[in-house]
């Protein structure tokens, strides 16, 4: 497999991102203008996450470690939510929070399941 350890190619990442924006657009009933703004906000967040992960892998963030990374990711989440709150209505923000919570739960369950069935774990 070309992308070991679950890594996606840039093309796959872009397709996944577009799918995410499309799902959000439907779920939140975004106007065309909101969709453009939300997409820009999420692109910025995605790029910041990518840079942070790259820095961590290259050891450019001394002392960051797992907790430091978690803290910075939480800060990014808050920054994104603040930016989105300026674009979305209160009702849309409520739906956004539910959308994100459901997505995180689904992803978390997938990771736990993958660990349980990993042949390298001896399970």
CSV table of C-alpha atoms in Angstrom, one decimal, residues 12-13 21 49 53 67 87 98 109:
chain,number,residue,atom,x,y,z
A,12,UNK,CA,-7.5,12.0,-1.5
A,13,UNK,CA,-7.2,14.7,1.2
A,21,UNK,CA,-17.6,21.0,3.1
A,49,UNK,CA,-3.1,21.6,11.4
A,53,UNK,CA,1.9,18.1,12.4
A,67,UNK,CA,0.1,17.4,25.5
A,87,UNK,CA,-20.4,33.8,9.6
A,98,UNK,CA,-23.5,18.6,16.8
A,109,UNK,CA,-14.9,4.5,17.2
